[in-house]
């Protein structure tokens, strides 16, 4: 560690290790080993087995204390993290006993007279160190506030305090020793980058092979999973001929074929990796760092819901060391094409691998008093940045987040770029001339839409992607290469386009039959489809290997490439044999389809796209005898409440219908797409999203009564009125528990209202008289209400007069089912143990239907400030009704408050203010707010002021949605064919 640092006495390090996986323990070993070599004492606090440390460090200066202070990420299986269980386990492990933990750790740190606390990457260790008056340093490539961030989105906001507490704990840390392949970690005010921390090799490649009795010419793949999937059977045919597979961590009961070899429990994994030709496993810091260090190609399978993975994967692929395997092919044994591809790679990592030594030197210097840190930001500033990034970061910088300037290096390490998140364009920028010259348009019109022209241009450039990977966007090479092999350029390609939608009024009342007013967004999804005979389709290698294994010759295959996979750590490609959709002679059930797509969460997105084919098979009896190749490119951002899923579904089904000569009217197509989302994806959405995407027109509001989908017509937006959408940065999901529970509450309420009406009707008939409540046409009204088909057909005054007092505020699912048996909603299931908010969920659609009718009438009334004020007031009422249902969020409430401050500020009173109202949109619980204002320059300036003020308050720069574009029905489709290029001499 260098003689220049002369230490008078041995230093004492307390080194805390997270409970997540062996990778952390093994890299701690390497740092601790160098500290001990320098003559210091290291007390390791860990839940890992002793042998992990003692086999590498044989020294009386190593002290092991078996304590587990966090749980990491709880695995549902070998490849899937259970997000809710992870949060609950962390709460049980680290939150509930927090006071006891802190008291115990402070006392212990003082008892050993620790000079420095090191954490990889236990949050509470940093706080305990601060309480004990000891400096602390973290050594890691990720932090738990970032990892748990999206878990909170899925599990519910009541776990949010966990992320706040973790970030606050980390903010007590002196600085961060940051390892390559790192995630954003804004809770740390200073970071020092070190090389890869890699375990040293004990034996050469030749020595390992000689000891195992493996000739040098035999190709070896090491299966390094840290626990194989349960019930897994490994078969001889999984490997190419002449290959051997070394299996790490195999159970004693696992029987292996002759070309598989079980490694001993105490086998030293780095030596085994370095002696192999490639590795197969799941991504983690340990596997990636050792694959890069020893230049071993890594065939990896994605883990679900572990947010560290995209950053490690980017690093692995940046250095040309990675091949992604589809989980289905892993489990069914189609390994050959991936392994053969892997050994053709030439990994090119040339960076340092002595991170353990470098980190140890920094820790020693810090313990002796050296100051590596700069002037720190305020605790509030650091914590704010930590929470903002933790909750709202999307993984493609510049798409919807402006990262604090002091943290910009985190995004630039691997050539990623930052930029403005604003998605606004002026009206003139959305028109361009014509199609790229490479294509001839045989049918349809680009309608001057620049995004369509750009999509066609991207199609025309696909061939160039195969030329040595010149693209500077390393992240996109995989997607583009896959897309370049999709199409046969001698055949026709069909292109469809469908926009997202801005929910102006109506929102979650659609499933109760309300009138809704929806505007198609400027942002849209494009889908290119080619129907082609199986003998002419260009199959990906793994799909071809699967077909060859069946020995049936070419059969119809669906191949999909979806751009933007980095946004949510999903696979960029999906393929399946179309015969997989058949169950005997009939298409499979929707239940089986949901299970089919749920097998691999990294490819679950394909349900929105491939599900359209199954729906066409089941609902229209379409038989697909040809192969289908599809490219999906969506500019509608996910999780913003602007219906990205409907845009994908509608564009996909429109393109498939065009390619197969199906004449499906826009309304019918929208209803079919709703079936995709309800029955194949399993999300309980209404139909307004799909209807707007299919039937909407630019700069008009689609007016529709959702009973189930009666389009009343298009409402012109007056020239003096304008609508904007502002993204809160809080991820919205129509599949979330809150949306579903509110929907269930509304259907419960309808059932109870029908029952009450029946009881009142029976009473009146039995008594033979008419009560005060039943004067005039009361009996007829009760008869209608006793058979109420849609909740929105009940008027607000009838609700208040007869039913509101008979509805409980909340009701336990089990209690409801005992009395009423069923809530009669085909797309949701009541949880017997859940308490549902019933009165607010029932009241909202009844009043919302009235508000939307008033809103529609106001749009056609005389132009005045009173008109705009009334429109805005109706939107505010809608927003607060969402909140009463439990579908609000901190971010959307803040945006509403900012609009109100603009509206009621001094500038408004002086006739300069031009914004009049706003509301949360779509399914709620985050997402986007819709704002109404006067169509003038001052309004646009105020929207930009709100955008900046929101960023100043939260750190998140919102996307602004403005402008509109035609729906899929208006756009129709394009039929294009590539022009033949003249041969060159």
mmCIF file of C-alpha atoms in Angstrom, residues 608-775:
data_model
loop_
_atom_site.group_PDB
_atom_site.id
_atom_site.type_symbol
_atom_site.label_atom_id
_atom_site.label_comp_id
_atom_site.label_asym_id
_atom_site.label_seq_id
_atom_site.Cartn_x
_atom_site.Cartn_y
_atom_site.Cartn_z
ATOM 1 C CA UNK A 608 -49.518 -5.460 -25.472
ATOM 2 C CA UNK A 609 -48.267 -6.224 -28.988
ATOM 3 C CA UNK A 610 -48.507 -9.967 -29.552
ATOM 4 C CA UNK A 611 -51.773 -9.961 -27.603
ATOM 5 C CA UNK A 612 -53.439 -8.164 -30.509
ATOM 6 C CA UNK A 613 -52.889 -11.256 -32.658
ATOM 7 C CA UNK A 614 -54.546 -13.543 -30.120
ATOM 8 C CA UNK A 615 -57.525 -11.184 -29.762
ATOM 9 C CA UNK A 616 -57.981 -11.122 -33.549
ATOM 10 C CA UNK A 617 -57.831 -14.918 -33.574
ATOM 11 C CA UNK A 618 -60.389 -15.312 -30.792
ATOM 12 C CA UNK A 619 -62.783 -12.456 -31.511
ATOM 13 C CA UNK A 620 -62.750 -12.375 -35.328
ATOM 14 C CA UNK A 621 -61.627 -15.916 -36.119
ATOM 15 C CA UNK A 622 -58.579 -14.746 -38.075
ATOM 16 C CA UNK A 623 -56.121 -17.481 -39.035
ATOM 17 C CA UNK A 624 -52.512 -16.354 -39.319
ATOM 18 C CA UNK A 625 -50.663 -18.669 -41.693
ATOM 19 C CA UNK A 626 -47.700 -16.423 -42.515
ATOM 20 C CA UNK A 627 -44.865 -15.197 -40.350
ATOM 21 C CA UNK A 628 -45.061 -11.658 -38.960
ATOM 22 C CA UNK A 629 -42.180 -9.257 -38.343
ATOM 23 C CA UNK A 630 -42.844 -6.090 -36.339
ATOM 24 C CA UNK A 631 -40.921 -2.972 -35.342
ATOM 25 C CA UNK A 632 -42.409 -0.802 -32.589
ATOM 26 C CA UNK A 633 -41.214 2.731 -31.917
ATOM 27 C CA UNK A 634 -43.179 4.845 -29.447
ATOM 28 C CA UNK A 635 -42.619 8.473 -28.496
ATOM 29 C CA UNK A 636 -45.461 8.317 -25.955
ATOM 30 C CA UNK A 637 -43.579 8.171 -22.656
ATOM 31 C CA UNK A 638 -44.421 5.293 -20.332
ATOM 32 C CA UNK A 639 -45.840 5.798 -16.878
ATOM 33 C CA UNK A 640 -46.977 9.407 -17.453
ATOM 34 C CA UNK A 641 -50.731 8.813 -17.592
ATOM 35 C CA UNK A 642 -50.945 9.668 -21.307
ATOM 36 C CA UNK A 643 -51.859 6.145 -22.372
ATOM 37 C CA UNK A 644 -48.676 4.773 -23.851
ATOM 38 C CA UNK A 645 -50.148 1.265 -23.741
ATOM 39 C CA UNK A 646 -53.232 2.184 -25.786
ATOM 40 C CA UNK A 647 -51.057 3.868 -28.417
ATOM 41 C CA UNK A 648 -48.989 0.687 -28.768
ATOM 42 C CA UNK A 649 -52.071 -1.556 -28.940
ATOM 43 C CA UNK A 650 -53.935 0.584 -31.468
ATOM 44 C CA UNK A 651 -50.913 1.133 -33.722
ATOM 45 C CA UNK A 652 -50.097 -2.577 -33.614
ATOM 46 C CA UNK A 653 -53.573 -3.807 -34.406
ATOM 47 C CA UNK A 654 -53.956 -1.190 -37.147
ATOM 48 C CA UNK A 655 -50.733 -2.317 -38.819
ATOM 49 C CA UNK A 656 -51.581 -6.018 -38.509
ATOM 50 C CA UNK A 657 -55.065 -5.413 -39.905
ATOM 51 C CA UNK A 658 -53.633 -3.487 -42.851
ATOM 52 C CA UNK A 659 -51.044 -6.167 -43.607
ATOM 53 C CA UNK A 660 -53.703 -8.877 -43.621
ATOM 54 C CA UNK A 661 -56.367 -6.948 -45.518
ATOM 55 C CA UNK A 662 -58.743 -6.691 -42.561
ATOM 56 C CA UNK A 663 -61.219 -3.811 -42.670
ATOM 57 C CA UNK A 664 -61.790 -3.018 -38.999
ATOM 58 C CA UNK A 665 -63.532 0.253 -38.222
ATOM 59 C CA UNK A 666 -61.778 2.483 -35.656
ATOM 60 C CA UNK A 667 -64.442 2.021 -32.962
ATOM 61 C CA UNK A 668 -64.404 -1.781 -33.287
ATOM 62 C CA UNK A 669 -60.589 -1.768 -33.330
ATOM 63 C CA UNK A 670 -60.527 0.234 -30.086
ATOM 64 C CA UNK A 671 -62.847 -2.252 -28.380
ATOM 65 C CA UNK A 672 -60.647 -5.128 -29.526
ATOM 66 C CA UNK A 673 -57.574 -3.333 -28.157
ATOM 67 C CA UNK A 674 -59.313 -2.896 -24.810
ATOM 68 C CA UNK A 675 -59.669 -6.683 -24.715
ATOM 69 C CA UNK A 676 -55.907 -6.947 -25.172
ATOM 70 C CA UNK A 677 -55.316 -4.784 -22.122
ATOM 71 C CA UNK A 678 -58.087 -6.256 -19.969
ATOM 72 C CA UNK A 679 -57.698 -9.935 -20.805
ATOM 73 C CA UNK A 680 -54.162 -10.547 -22.121
ATOM 74 C CA UNK A 681 -52.222 -7.917 -20.160
ATOM 75 C CA UNK A 682 -54.602 -8.090 -17.202
ATOM 76 C CA UNK A 683 -54.957 -4.316 -16.569
ATOM 77 C CA UNK A 684 -58.519 -3.216 -15.644
ATOM 78 C CA UNK A 685 -58.679 -0.086 -17.825
ATOM 79 C CA UNK A 686 -61.757 1.443 -19.414
ATOM 80 C CA UNK A 687 -62.041 2.032 -23.144
ATOM 81 C CA UNK A 688 -61.503 5.794 -23.488
ATOM 82 C CA UNK A 689 -57.748 5.473 -24.056
ATOM 83 C CA UNK A 690 -58.053 3.126 -27.002
ATOM 84 C CA UNK A 691 -61.022 5.031 -28.440
ATOM 85 C CA UNK A 692 -59.133 8.334 -28.390
ATOM 86 C CA UNK A 693 -56.051 6.779 -29.955
ATOM 87 C CA UNK A 694 -58.145 5.155 -32.685
ATOM 88 C CA UNK A 695 -60.939 7.681 -33.328
ATOM 89 C CA UNK A 696 -59.503 11.043 -32.276
ATOM 90 C CA UNK A 697 -58.630 13.939 -34.548
ATOM 91 C CA UNK A 698 -55.981 16.609 -34.195
ATOM 92 C CA UNK A 699 -56.879 19.686 -32.108
ATOM 93 C CA UNK A 700 -60.318 18.337 -31.219
ATOM 94 C CA UNK A 701 -61.744 16.632 -28.168
ATOM 95 C CA UNK A 702 -63.283 13.212 -28.681
ATOM 96 C CA UNK A 703 -66.636 13.139 -26.883
ATOM 97 C CA UNK A 704 -67.663 9.629 -25.989
ATOM 98 C CA UNK A 705 -70.182 7.971 -23.696
ATOM 99 C CA UNK A 706 -68.519 4.830 -22.371
ATOM 100 C CA UNK A 707 -71.606 2.575 -22.520
ATOM 101 C CA UNK A 708 -69.569 0.821 -23.759
ATOM 102 C CA UNK A 709 -68.159 3.179 -26.399
ATOM 103 C CA UNK A 710 -70.597 5.506 -28.120
ATOM 104 C CA UNK A 711 -68.767 8.312 -29.892
ATOM 105 C CA UNK A 712 -70.947 11.413 -29.769
ATOM 106 C CA UNK A 713 -68.647 13.325 -32.039
ATOM 107 C CA UNK A 714 -65.714 15.680 -32.007
ATOM 108 C CA UNK A 715 -65.766 18.884 -30.004
ATOM 109 C CA UNK A 716 -63.871 21.796 -31.492
ATOM 110 C CA UNK A 717 -61.504 23.451 -29.067
ATOM 111 C CA UNK A 718 -62.306 27.188 -29.256
ATOM 112 C CA UNK A 719 -59.438 29.197 -30.689
ATOM 113 C CA UNK A 720 -58.968 31.103 -27.415
ATOM 114 C CA UNK A 721 -58.720 27.907 -25.292
ATOM 115 C CA UNK A 722 -55.674 25.696 -24.978
ATOM 116 C CA UNK A 723 -54.808 22.537 -23.049
ATOM 117 C CA UNK A 724 -51.400 21.405 -21.803
ATOM 118 C CA UNK A 725 -50.176 18.316 -20.000
ATOM 119 C CA UNK A 726 -47.417 18.573 -17.373
ATOM 120 C CA UNK A 727 -45.697 15.401 -16.163
ATOM 121 C CA UNK A 728 -45.296 15.102 -12.393
ATOM 122 C CA UNK A 729 -42.421 12.631 -12.699
ATOM 123 C CA UNK A 730 -44.250 10.169 -10.474
ATOM 124 C CA UNK A 731 -44.790 6.967 -12.353
ATOM 125 C CA UNK A 732 -48.419 6.121 -13.064
ATOM 126 C CA UNK A 733 -49.677 2.604 -13.686
ATOM 127 C CA UNK A 734 -53.210 1.616 -14.629
ATOM 128 C CA UNK A 735 -52.313 -1.821 -13.313
ATOM 129 C CA UNK A 736 -51.583 -0.444 -9.853
ATOM 130 C CA UNK A 737 -53.481 -1.601 -6.797
ATOM 131 C CA UNK A 738 -54.961 1.837 -6.067
ATOM 132 C CA UNK A 739 -56.637 2.222 -9.462
ATOM 133 C CA UNK A 740 -58.024 -1.301 -9.274
ATOM 134 C CA UNK A 741 -59.349 -0.866 -5.733
ATOM 135 C CA UNK A 742 -61.147 2.377 -6.644
ATOM 136 C CA UNK A 743 -62.720 0.642 -9.626
ATOM 137 C CA UNK A 744 -63.844 -2.212 -7.384
ATOM 138 C CA UNK A 745 -65.276 0.318 -4.907
ATOM 139 C CA UNK A 746 -67.336 1.928 -7.691
ATOM 140 C CA UNK A 747 -68.752 -1.417 -8.827
ATOM 141 C CA UNK A 748 -69.512 -2.349 -5.219
ATOM 142 C CA UNK A 749 -71.358 0.948 -4.868
ATOM 143 C CA UNK A 750 -73.418 0.275 -7.977
ATOM 144 C CA UNK A 751 -74.405 -3.141 -6.661
ATOM 145 C CA UNK A 752 -75.471 -1.708 -3.299
ATOM 146 C CA UNK A 753 -77.436 1.133 -4.962
ATOM 147 C CA UNK A 754 -79.287 -1.420 -7.094
ATOM 148 C CA UNK A 755 -80.047 -3.452 -3.993
ATOM 149 C CA UNK A 756 -81.300 -0.402 -2.062
ATOM 150 C CA UNK A 757 -83.477 0.635 -5.011
ATOM 151 C CA UNK A 758 -84.964 -2.878 -5.164
ATOM 152 C CA UNK A 759 -85.707 -2.789 -1.438
ATOM 153 C CA UNK A 760 -87.407 0.621 -1.718
ATOM 154 C CA UNK A 761 -89.412 -0.611 -4.683
ATOM 155 C CA UNK A 762 -90.490 -3.734 -2.805
ATOM 156 C CA UNK A 763 -91.541 -1.658 0.186
ATOM 157 C CA UNK A 764 -93.660 0.638 -1.940
ATOM 158 C CA UNK A 765 -95.363 -2.275 -3.693
ATOM 159 C CA UNK A 766 -95.967 -4.145 -0.443
ATOM 160 C CA UNK A 767 -97.521 -1.113 1.242
ATOM 161 C CA UNK A 768 -99.572 -0.240 -1.783
ATOM 162 C CA UNK A 769 -98.860 3.409 -1.211
ATOM 163 C CA UNK A 770 -96.364 5.941 -2.495
ATOM 164 C CA UNK A 771 -94.084 7.512 0.083
ATOM 165 C CA UNK A 772 -92.860 11.090 -0.053
ATOM 166 C CA UNK A 773 -89.709 9.885 -1.787
ATOM 167 C CA UNK A 774 -91.738 8.240 -4.523
ATOM 168 C CA UNK A 775 -94.012 11.020 -5.648
#
